[in-house]
XYZ file of C-alpha atoms in Angstrom:
694
model
C -94.559 284.233 258.987
C -91.427 284.251 257.169
C -91.109 282.188 254.053
C -88.647 280.218 252.379
C -87.632 277.579 249.266
C -85.331 275.035 249.515
C -83.053 274.824 246.254
C -81.966 271.621 246.472
C -80.615 268.163 243.877
C -80.356 264.467 243.630
C -76.646 264.704 243.303
C -73.339 265.915 242.011
C -72.806 268.515 239.272
C -76.245 269.866 238.935
C -75.345 273.384 238.278
C -76.620 274.547 240.937
C -75.525 277.247 240.990
C -77.753 278.901 238.086
C -81.412 278.311 239.743
C -79.646 279.743 242.808
C -78.398 283.339 241.206
C -81.748 283.138 239.507
C -84.554 282.203 242.461
C -82.635 284.776 244.063
C -82.782 287.646 241.454
C -87.037 286.588 241.318
C -86.743 286.816 245.398
C -85.413 290.230 245.458
C -87.276 291.281 242.947
C -90.866 291.643 244.919
C -88.839 291.067 248.833
C -87.307 293.556 250.349
C -84.967 291.105 253.002
C -84.567 287.970 251.697
C -81.558 286.138 253.512
C -79.814 283.347 252.498
C -78.778 279.738 254.987
C -76.848 277.602 253.611
C -77.743 274.668 256.327
C -74.656 272.346 255.616
C -70.834 274.296 253.883
C -67.516 272.829 253.123
C -65.856 275.613 253.957
C -65.887 279.803 254.758
C -65.795 281.608 252.997
C -68.619 280.324 250.746
C -68.254 280.628 247.561
C -72.224 281.344 246.558
C -73.042 283.398 249.355
C -70.320 285.610 248.530
C -71.637 286.300 244.966
C -75.162 287.056 246.071
C -74.049 288.941 249.422
C -72.173 291.339 246.682
C -74.568 291.529 243.752
C -77.678 291.867 246.355
C -76.028 293.569 248.408
C -77.068 292.101 251.324
C -75.945 293.086 254.282
C -76.426 289.595 256.096
C -73.579 288.859 258.823
C -71.530 285.639 257.832
C -71.969 283.416 260.934
C -75.657 283.697 260.989
C -75.532 281.358 257.501
C -74.288 278.556 257.389
C -75.229 275.339 260.048
C -72.520 273.304 260.712
C -69.017 272.192 258.106
C -69.847 268.213 256.405
C -67.458 266.538 259.303
C -69.096 267.880 261.706
C -72.347 266.841 260.754
C -71.607 263.886 259.245
C -70.490 262.480 262.709
C -73.600 264.309 264.332
C -76.146 262.076 262.770
C -73.911 259.349 263.074
C -73.313 259.218 267.068
C -76.304 260.355 267.452
C -78.935 260.738 265.121
C -80.737 262.595 261.913
C -82.779 264.029 263.884
C -80.618 264.991 265.919
C -78.485 266.396 263.213
C -82.153 267.965 261.615
C -82.709 270.351 265.101
C -79.717 271.612 265.114
C -79.980 272.803 261.252
C -83.757 274.529 262.482
C -82.333 276.364 265.206
C -79.993 278.273 262.464
C -82.174 278.777 259.688
C -84.591 279.879 262.970
C -82.347 282.310 263.782
C -82.646 283.439 260.167
C -86.289 283.812 259.604
C -86.396 285.699 262.667
C -85.140 288.709 261.131
C -85.804 287.859 256.769
C -89.167 288.454 254.905
C -88.018 286.117 252.724
C -85.316 283.176 253.645
C -83.129 281.576 250.194
C -81.682 278.145 251.727
C -79.489 276.625 249.331
C -79.352 272.513 249.704
C -76.097 269.972 250.552
C -73.670 270.219 247.863
C -74.135 266.015 247.158
C -70.280 265.736 246.629
C -67.468 264.711 249.547
C -70.654 264.935 251.856
C -70.136 261.388 253.634
C -73.469 262.421 255.359
C -76.058 258.968 254.482
C -79.235 259.247 252.580
C -78.715 263.038 251.983
C -81.486 262.879 250.067
C -83.372 262.424 252.867
C -81.499 265.002 254.889
C -82.285 268.370 252.337
C -85.874 266.667 252.032
C -86.543 266.128 256.062
C -85.063 270.160 256.667
C -87.224 271.729 253.996
C -89.663 269.693 255.758
C -88.860 271.591 259.941
C -88.004 274.394 257.803
C -91.699 274.953 256.416
C -90.352 275.894 252.764
C -91.434 275.344 248.921
C -88.201 272.924 246.979
C -87.155 273.418 244.023
C -84.969 270.456 242.661
C -82.614 271.100 240.170
C -81.350 267.249 238.735
C -78.189 267.763 236.119
C -78.971 266.238 232.657
C -75.212 266.564 231.275
C -74.096 263.911 228.080
C -77.389 262.103 228.814
C -80.277 261.731 226.414
C -83.571 262.925 226.557
C -85.396 259.743 227.993
C -82.831 259.450 231.130
C -83.377 263.272 231.361
C -86.723 262.455 231.511
C -86.171 260.060 233.808
C -84.511 262.056 235.631
C -86.655 264.157 236.516
C -89.362 262.614 237.408
C -87.187 259.834 239.355
C -86.430 263.737 241.883
C -90.623 264.331 241.358
C -90.742 261.736 243.262
C -88.320 260.458 245.721
C -89.176 264.275 247.435
C -93.162 263.953 247.273
C -92.493 261.038 248.667
C -90.964 261.871 251.449
C -94.001 264.991 252.457
C -92.032 268.067 250.791
C -94.053 270.592 248.490
C -92.025 270.928 245.890
C -93.753 273.578 243.434
C -91.026 273.346 240.095
C -87.906 271.022 239.533
C -85.252 272.006 236.740
C -83.696 269.456 233.913
C -80.093 271.511 234.022
C -76.683 271.479 230.926
C -79.180 269.194 229.042
C -77.820 269.202 225.959
C -79.197 271.483 223.147
C -80.631 269.225 220.732
C -82.125 267.764 223.997
C -84.055 270.400 225.111
C -87.629 270.631 223.328
C -87.751 266.720 223.406
C -86.946 266.903 226.857
C -89.041 269.202 228.280
C -92.029 268.315 225.639
C -91.732 264.760 227.500
C -92.282 265.991 231.035
C -95.202 268.956 229.485
C -97.647 265.472 229.251
C -95.963 263.542 231.995
C -95.715 265.863 235.268
C -98.492 268.715 236.936
C -95.621 270.169 238.843
C -93.862 273.544 236.738
C -90.753 271.920 234.678
C -87.917 274.338 233.067
C -85.143 272.459 230.924
C -82.519 274.354 230.525
C -79.150 273.827 227.826
C -75.850 273.331 228.268
C -74.258 276.698 228.866
C -70.854 276.105 227.835
C -69.843 280.363 228.425
C -70.436 278.659 232.273
C -69.129 275.627 232.113
C -65.205 276.924 230.563
C -62.605 278.740 233.105
C -61.481 281.957 233.525
C -57.616 282.892 232.708
C -57.652 283.750 236.519
C -58.971 280.617 237.811
C -56.249 278.725 234.964
C -53.785 280.576 236.662
C -54.996 280.102 240.240
C -55.130 276.156 239.228
C -51.642 276.035 237.372
C -50.109 278.174 239.712
C -49.221 279.758 236.880
C -47.098 283.005 236.937
C -48.675 286.329 235.271
C -45.888 287.717 232.244
C -48.683 289.796 231.171
C -51.809 291.122 231.726
C -54.637 292.584 233.366
C -57.604 292.418 235.481
C -60.128 292.467 232.480
C -57.338 289.861 230.483
C -57.321 287.764 233.431
C -61.731 288.112 233.994
C -61.830 286.358 229.912
C -62.818 282.915 230.135
C -61.512 280.646 228.735
C -63.968 278.642 225.753
C -61.225 276.112 224.454
C -57.417 274.957 224.526
C -55.322 275.152 221.056
C -52.158 273.293 221.473
C -49.221 274.777 219.287
C -46.667 272.337 218.172
C -47.682 272.467 213.816
C -45.757 275.659 211.981
C -47.724 279.082 212.403
C -49.582 279.189 208.985
C -51.037 275.440 210.043
C -51.855 276.824 213.494
C -53.682 279.905 212.863
C -56.038 278.029 211.363
C -56.928 275.843 214.464
C -57.316 278.917 216.765
C -61.169 278.839 218.037
C -62.645 282.136 219.443
C -62.158 282.517 222.852
C -58.816 280.218 222.934
C -56.335 279.991 224.951
C -52.671 279.220 222.812
C -50.989 277.133 225.094
C -47.477 276.480 223.110
C -43.829 275.987 224.415
C -42.812 278.868 225.783
C -40.089 278.846 222.920
C -41.586 279.614 219.983
C -42.073 282.963 219.220
C -43.726 282.639 216.266
C -46.810 281.207 217.983
C -46.784 283.938 220.327
C -46.617 286.688 218.365
C -49.102 285.203 215.138
C -51.773 284.566 217.993
C -51.715 288.059 219.962
C -51.199 289.434 216.003
C -54.556 287.236 215.314
C -56.326 288.473 218.181
C -55.662 292.424 217.619
C -56.938 291.713 214.796
C -59.682 289.984 216.051
C -59.208 286.352 213.548
C -60.404 285.276 216.137
C -59.790 287.097 219.593
C -58.352 284.653 222.447
C -58.679 284.305 225.966
C -54.848 284.685 226.006
C -51.235 282.678 226.076
C -49.592 279.406 228.309
C -46.332 278.847 228.090
C -45.008 275.711 229.173
C -41.454 274.321 230.107
C -40.275 276.232 232.076
C -39.425 278.913 229.196
C -39.596 282.915 229.358
C -39.436 284.691 225.800
C -36.720 287.574 225.524
C -37.406 291.391 226.972
C -38.088 292.169 222.907
C -40.655 289.753 222.823
C -42.087 290.317 225.836
C -42.546 293.750 224.599
C -43.939 293.152 221.753
C -46.284 290.671 222.647
C -47.811 293.685 225.263
C -47.481 296.078 221.598
C -49.613 293.717 220.083
C -52.844 293.015 222.275
C -52.432 294.824 225.780
C -54.578 293.347 228.792
C -53.976 290.011 226.754
C -52.799 287.361 229.624
C -49.868 285.673 228.949
C -48.338 283.768 231.932
C -45.296 280.825 231.771
C -45.385 277.408 233.871
C -42.738 274.797 234.726
C -45.021 271.673 232.993
C -44.930 270.526 229.711
C -47.176 270.632 227.737
C -48.822 266.805 228.872
C -49.478 267.455 231.879
C -51.110 270.724 231.113
C -53.522 269.263 229.890
C -54.104 266.711 231.652
C -54.459 269.480 234.625
C -56.765 271.677 232.102
C -58.769 268.697 231.164
C -60.352 268.541 234.511
C -61.271 272.117 235.093
C -65.129 274.175 235.020
C -65.485 277.303 234.838
C -67.411 278.610 238.257
C -70.170 281.364 239.429
C -68.670 283.588 242.580
C -68.710 287.131 242.770
C -65.102 288.050 241.248
C -67.040 286.161 237.569
C -69.235 289.353 237.778
C -70.062 288.181 233.721
C -70.539 284.912 234.149
C -73.342 285.964 236.772
C -74.997 287.901 233.810
C -74.696 284.488 231.003
C -76.306 282.360 233.846
C -78.977 285.030 234.480
C -80.107 285.033 230.715
C -80.005 281.488 230.814
C -82.176 280.599 233.071
C -84.400 283.439 232.313
C -84.432 282.741 228.363
C -85.006 279.077 229.983
C -88.279 279.777 233.226
C -91.769 280.807 233.568
C -90.440 283.712 235.675
C -93.939 285.288 235.781
C -95.301 281.379 236.581
C -92.003 280.830 239.814
C -92.897 283.693 241.182
C -96.986 282.716 241.397
C -95.517 279.963 242.755
C -92.766 281.371 245.210
C -96.023 282.879 247.140
C -94.317 285.449 248.498
C -95.937 289.238 248.964
C -94.355 291.877 247.457
C -93.002 294.651 250.001
C -94.779 298.195 250.096
C -91.149 299.560 250.042
C -89.603 299.993 246.802
C -85.636 299.348 246.720
C -83.123 300.427 244.293
C -81.506 296.753 243.090
C -86.011 296.613 243.087
C -87.065 299.480 240.578
C -83.384 297.977 238.904
C -85.247 294.130 238.449
C -88.481 296.033 237.117
C -87.156 297.695 234.682
C -84.884 295.014 233.386
C -88.178 292.672 233.384
C -90.294 295.049 231.065
C -87.806 295.916 228.148
C -87.216 291.907 228.109
C -91.245 292.145 227.640
C -90.980 293.164 224.755
C -88.306 293.316 223.398
C -87.011 297.032 221.349
C -83.711 297.270 219.233
C -81.155 300.386 220.672
C -78.779 301.792 218.848
C -75.275 302.797 220.910
C -73.320 305.756 218.945
C -70.183 304.713 221.156
C -69.331 300.678 220.044
C -65.903 301.025 220.967
C -65.876 302.548 223.933
C -65.154 299.540 226.824
C -69.216 300.514 229.357
C -71.524 300.609 226.391
C -69.074 297.744 225.914
C -69.686 296.042 228.803
C -72.858 296.934 229.223
C -74.234 295.642 226.111
C -73.068 292.114 226.753
C -75.286 292.222 229.803
C -78.153 294.010 228.078
C -77.221 291.319 225.384
C -76.947 288.246 228.204
C -80.385 289.547 229.885
C -81.344 289.189 226.809
C -83.713 293.105 227.728
C -83.395 294.066 224.892
C -81.450 294.517 220.740
C -78.229 296.609 219.304
C -76.483 298.093 217.198
C -73.232 298.780 217.646
C -71.956 302.150 215.874
C -68.510 302.445 214.846
C -66.175 301.061 211.866
C -67.218 297.316 212.187
C -63.004 296.452 213.182
C -62.083 298.621 215.723
C -65.520 297.996 218.037
C -64.456 293.507 218.000
C -60.922 294.689 218.833
C -62.112 296.387 221.190
C -64.527 293.493 222.745
C -61.267 291.280 221.385
C -59.482 293.599 224.111
C -61.644 293.222 226.813
C -62.702 289.721 226.021
C -66.064 290.672 225.350
C -67.509 287.976 222.208
C -69.996 290.083 219.503
C -71.904 287.235 218.094
C -75.323 287.440 219.759
C -77.579 287.830 217.068
C -79.573 290.564 218.944
C -76.469 292.324 218.304
C -76.003 294.812 214.569
C -72.288 296.392 214.172
C -72.458 299.333 211.484
C -70.603 301.421 210.514
C -71.669 305.035 210.076
C -68.840 305.710 206.900
C -69.407 303.410 205.438
C -72.897 301.906 205.772
C -75.329 301.591 202.841
C -77.447 304.037 204.904
C -75.140 307.525 205.208
C -76.821 307.926 200.365
C -80.664 308.038 202.273
C -79.082 309.261 205.446
C -78.019 311.948 203.556
C -80.986 313.044 201.650
C -83.062 313.770 203.991
C -81.592 314.948 206.366
C -81.132 317.446 203.780
C -84.863 317.545 203.042
C -85.283 318.137 206.847
C -82.863 321.105 206.651
C -83.591 323.043 203.504
C -84.725 325.550 205.475
C -81.224 325.978 207.152
C -79.557 326.078 203.794
C -78.277 322.648 204.508
C -76.654 321.236 200.510
C -76.714 317.370 200.249
C -73.338 317.186 199.865
C -72.807 319.191 203.590
C -76.042 316.432 204.795
C -73.199 313.197 204.025
C -70.255 314.298 205.513
C -72.442 315.099 208.595
C -74.727 312.161 208.264
C -71.405 309.813 209.205
C -71.252 311.602 212.682
C -72.524 308.413 215.080
C -74.884 311.396 216.934
C -76.751 311.847 213.690
C -76.525 308.395 212.650
C -78.537 307.034 215.002
C -80.716 309.445 215.668
C -81.048 308.939 212.246
C -81.855 304.972 212.771
C -83.990 306.288 215.275
C -86.003 308.783 212.906
C -86.697 305.643 209.790
C -87.563 302.615 212.030
C -84.754 301.301 212.229
C -83.660 301.513 215.970
C -86.762 301.979 218.051
C -84.350 304.298 220.338
C -80.615 305.574 220.969
C -78.443 305.997 224.589
C -75.609 308.208 223.627
C -73.483 310.528 226.201
C -70.551 308.450 227.752
C -67.986 310.788 225.879
C -69.829 313.458 223.842
C -71.503 315.961 225.861
C -75.251 316.514 226.228
C -76.005 318.917 223.181
C -74.454 316.435 220.737
C -77.292 313.404 221.324
C -80.040 315.528 221.520
C -79.107 318.466 219.530
C -79.636 315.534 216.391
C -82.837 314.453 218.404
C -84.363 318.384 217.861
C -83.217 318.692 214.167
C -84.603 315.019 213.378
C -86.843 313.694 215.266
C -88.191 317.741 217.334
C -90.831 317.325 219.839
C -94.268 315.618 220.205
C -96.966 317.344 219.436
C -98.528 317.314 222.814
C -95.422 318.603 224.585
C -94.242 322.271 224.340
C -91.083 321.351 225.402
C -88.123 318.656 225.344
C -86.874 318.704 229.305
C -85.157 316.099 231.593
C -86.298 313.960 234.733
C -84.350 311.792 236.972
C -85.359 308.896 239.317
C -84.246 308.519 242.094
C -84.192 305.687 243.925
C -84.600 305.773 247.975
C -83.763 303.257 250.173
C -87.378 302.823 250.690
C -88.882 304.660 247.316
C -88.516 306.462 244.448
C -88.742 310.165 243.208
C -89.139 311.875 239.940
C -87.017 315.050 239.998
C -86.925 317.511 236.505
C -85.717 319.085 235.135
C -82.366 318.281 235.983
C -80.449 318.964 232.871
C -82.437 319.957 230.358
C -84.268 323.138 230.412
C -82.248 326.403 232.768
C -84.648 328.741 233.430
C -88.343 327.776 231.667
C -90.743 330.084 232.006
C -94.756 329.607 233.173
C -95.643 327.864 230.561
C -92.929 325.362 230.699
C -92.876 324.796 234.324
C -96.210 323.477 233.854
C -95.214 321.399 230.626
C -91.823 319.773 232.464
C -94.871 318.349 235.417
C -97.306 316.977 232.859
C -94.723 315.693 231.355
C -92.483 314.323 234.213
C -96.765 313.193 235.912
C -96.373 311.574 232.890
C -93.013 309.336 232.851
C -93.048 308.585 236.604
C -96.742 306.550 235.784
C -95.060 305.042 233.189
C -92.829 303.784 235.222
C -95.147 302.693 237.496
C -94.681 306.268 240.307
C -97.818 307.342 240.849
C -97.364 311.047 240.460
C -98.204 313.493 242.511
C -97.419 316.348 241.812
C -95.463 318.631 244.362
C -94.298 322.045 242.945
C -91.045 323.676 244.400
C -90.536 327.132 245.637
C -88.657 328.800 249.218
C -91.704 328.792 249.986
C -94.934 327.056 251.332
C -98.840 328.134 250.077
C -99.012 331.619 250.598
C -96.363 332.415 252.529
C -93.946 333.963 250.412
C -94.395 336.515 247.090
C -92.109 337.427 243.898
C -90.896 337.223 241.022
C -89.371 333.110 241.385
C -93.255 332.788 244.075
C -95.165 333.922 240.956
C -93.471 331.933 238.501
C -94.545 328.489 240.652
C -98.181 329.475 241.643
C -98.884 330.156 237.533
C -97.290 326.923 236.572
C -99.226 325.349 239.379
C -102.246 326.665 238.496
C -101.602 326.265 234.607
C -101.401 322.435 235.377
C -104.034 321.914 237.073
C -106.134 324.185 234.398
C -104.849 321.991 231.668
C -104.976 318.404 233.544
C -107.366 318.048 236.383
C -106.877 314.936 237.070
C -103.441 315.193 238.711
C -102.735 315.996 242.005
C -100.516 318.649 242.126
C -99.649 321.586 244.793
C -97.646 324.516 244.926
C -95.775 326.856 245.255
C -94.505 324.418 248.285
C -91.698 323.787 249.624
C -89.393 320.384 249.960
C -89.365 319.299 253.121
C -92.873 319.888 252.988
C -93.462 317.977 249.770
C -92.337 315.358 250.775
C -92.350 315.222 254.870
C -96.099 314.302 256.414
C -94.717 315.679 259.805
C -94.021 318.583 258.540
C -96.441 318.947 255.583
C -98.924 318.582 258.674
C -98.138 321.805 260.040
C -97.058 323.891 256.693
C -100.451 322.390 254.268
C -102.384 320.445 256.523
C -105.285 318.942 254.026
C -103.097 318.556 250.870
C -103.364 315.566 248.761
C -99.734 316.156 247.884
C -97.371 317.591 251.044
C -95.663 314.409 252.902
C -96.015 312.424 250.040
C -95.136 314.092 246.505
C -93.832 311.164 244.042
C -92.770 314.138 241.767
C -90.485 317.038 242.363
C -90.513 319.643 240.106
C -87.976 322.019 240.585
C -88.408 326.021 239.554
C -84.838 325.608 237.108
C -82.057 324.100 236.364
C -79.921 325.257 238.824
C -82.191 324.326 242.406
C -82.623 320.511 240.435
C -79.323 319.730 238.798
C -77.498 320.664 242.940
C -80.108 319.226 244.587
C -79.985 315.810 242.779
C -77.081 316.047 243.277
C -76.813 316.814 247.062
C -79.379 313.623 247.030
C -77.058 310.822 245.181
C -74.273 311.557 246.766
C -75.860 312.309 250.890
C -79.142 310.206 251.421
C -76.652 307.302 248.772
C -79.913 307.399 246.287
C -79.213 305.636 243.123
C -80.306 308.553 240.921
C -81.099 306.800 237.371
C -81.633 309.946 233.645
C -81.485 311.581 233.065
C -84.502 310.210 230.925
C -86.345 312.636 227.720
C -89.353 313.233 227.672
C -91.151 315.080 224.341
C -89.730 313.926 222.358
C -90.985 311.754 219.479
C -89.508 309.139 219.279
C -86.292 308.065 222.865
C -83.796 309.670 222.996
C -81.161 309.617 225.897
C -77.953 311.251 227.012
C -75.917 309.662 229.952
C -73.015 311.460 232.092
C -69.584 311.008 231.526
C -69.618 310.274 234.361
C -72.201 306.871 233.918
C -70.855 303.423 235.704
C -71.752 300.504 233.211
C -75.221 299.825 235.428
C -75.868 303.082 234.430
C -75.451 303.341 230.916
C -77.816 299.459 231.949
C -80.781 300.782 233.509
C -80.701 303.917 230.882
C -81.090 301.686 227.877
C -83.758 299.302 229.902
C -85.561 302.808 230.033
C -85.041 303.671 226.255
C -86.875 300.338 225.188
C -89.435 300.815 227.481
C -89.959 304.013 226.928
C -90.417 302.447 222.444
C -92.928 300.150 224.015
C -95.298 303.231 223.638
C -94.273 304.106 219.806
C -96.608 301.758 218.782
C -99.151 302.304 220.738
C -99.041 298.949 222.582
């Protein structure tokens, strides 16, 4: 039977989209196929559905998502009654429920709907769909006592109408009132209640939203600049020194277009990072001359400069009514929303109350969710040496907003913050540190340590002092000295530059013969572990056995039950030759060293993963046809195979993940996407969780 969850409210302005996004996140961690149903809709395409579809790669046909428009619903209810309206809307739900294991139902807006007794409409519909209810109550500009009263009234309203209320969420509560409201609600209601503070970044419009609302002309700026959040508006009329002192981080400077001094002054301040701004909005239909615009473009590349015909006062009036909106075009806001939800909601408790059966299939998205969840459970600090690289900064923003781990970025601090400012990223999270290896007090300590470690190679203190200023060496030494729990690099550095310092400083674990690597290959319905595809060109039999044993341990750490296939071009005793003999010897060594492991080899790839082939080539094997860890005989085979599967089968390849080091250091592909970096940092944090013996 399809399980459904109905997210609804009691009035307008509750910011319910944060909860809808958070609940969808929890559902997709458990269930492969989640459908969306919005019974009543203002316009299509619907902003929240488009966000959920883009973020969670939903294949659902939009035509099945929506019941009917509000005008049609109001007319139907007026003519035939609420029963007829409910019946029509339930028909739409049932069409979705036929196709999906779980359905997330998005309740009505309570804004411009023209529906009498709208709360009752939502309650009846939830009951008829057999859906559990999560009710969201807006708490903006209210004291704690008022929030508590509103939540209790909502609970009574929905339970009195027969709804199965599994949780309530008070949203947009003033930060100073959160603790008091939460404490009172825990004492007065048995159902879980979560209190979310008002988050300015969610309420802030993007610069693109300002352009669309005001019909502004974009004189300068790129897509990244237009996606910045406008955290404040500072109106310029004073002289430059006074004006600069009033600017705030993330503000939009609003000034008449003939004030070249304020335009250039604001952009110069942004370039210096004091403070970074979201953009400049010029009024009175005035445009700076081409020389000023060229200078502005050089001072702050990508920073938006907009122009409108209206004066400052009418422009201010329009800006005052703008509120930030979650949507497919605001992925950074989505990360902020999820971070807020995961910080203030007991996600384990709520997942239990959702009562959805976990799918046996493990999709790429479910695997990625699990990584972030496990990393977040016991936060670690990861050092990222490439602190001025755009993809690293964007990944850092995601990791910090989602609370996945604490981070240290390496690089000259002004350069890091200036680059972040250009991207519209504010580095003000308490979990973030920026360290410059050139000027850090740690440089002398690290030089002494490195000189001691490499004295047998003739490394003097003076040479070591120069070496440790390199970000890869500095980051590795931070891990070695316990100042960071792990390191991820390689977005712009070579593999050798990333792992050579680890070989010299951190070194191999006592139980590992070599350092090797694996990729997690996330296929449509399962996760396989491939090794070694990145480090060892031609391992001998002993090294191959070590790779297999390490890969099995890595798989188990990430909840992939290890069934190890030692791959070759022949299966069983059907072939011979030096290459096959190497794999056969390696398999025997694995059985000798780890008799508890399920291992088979030599075995061909098809016999390892396809049950039908295994039934013919190796019947009765506990590994053949169901292998989860695939060990390749050499780097050439492994690297080409993982890339072929990645491209041809559409698999998500997470890695390479290094194994065998005393402390976790991981390498990135220089073509890594932001999500690849996020996943690799999460894996590194999880590896680090095991380093303390916990």
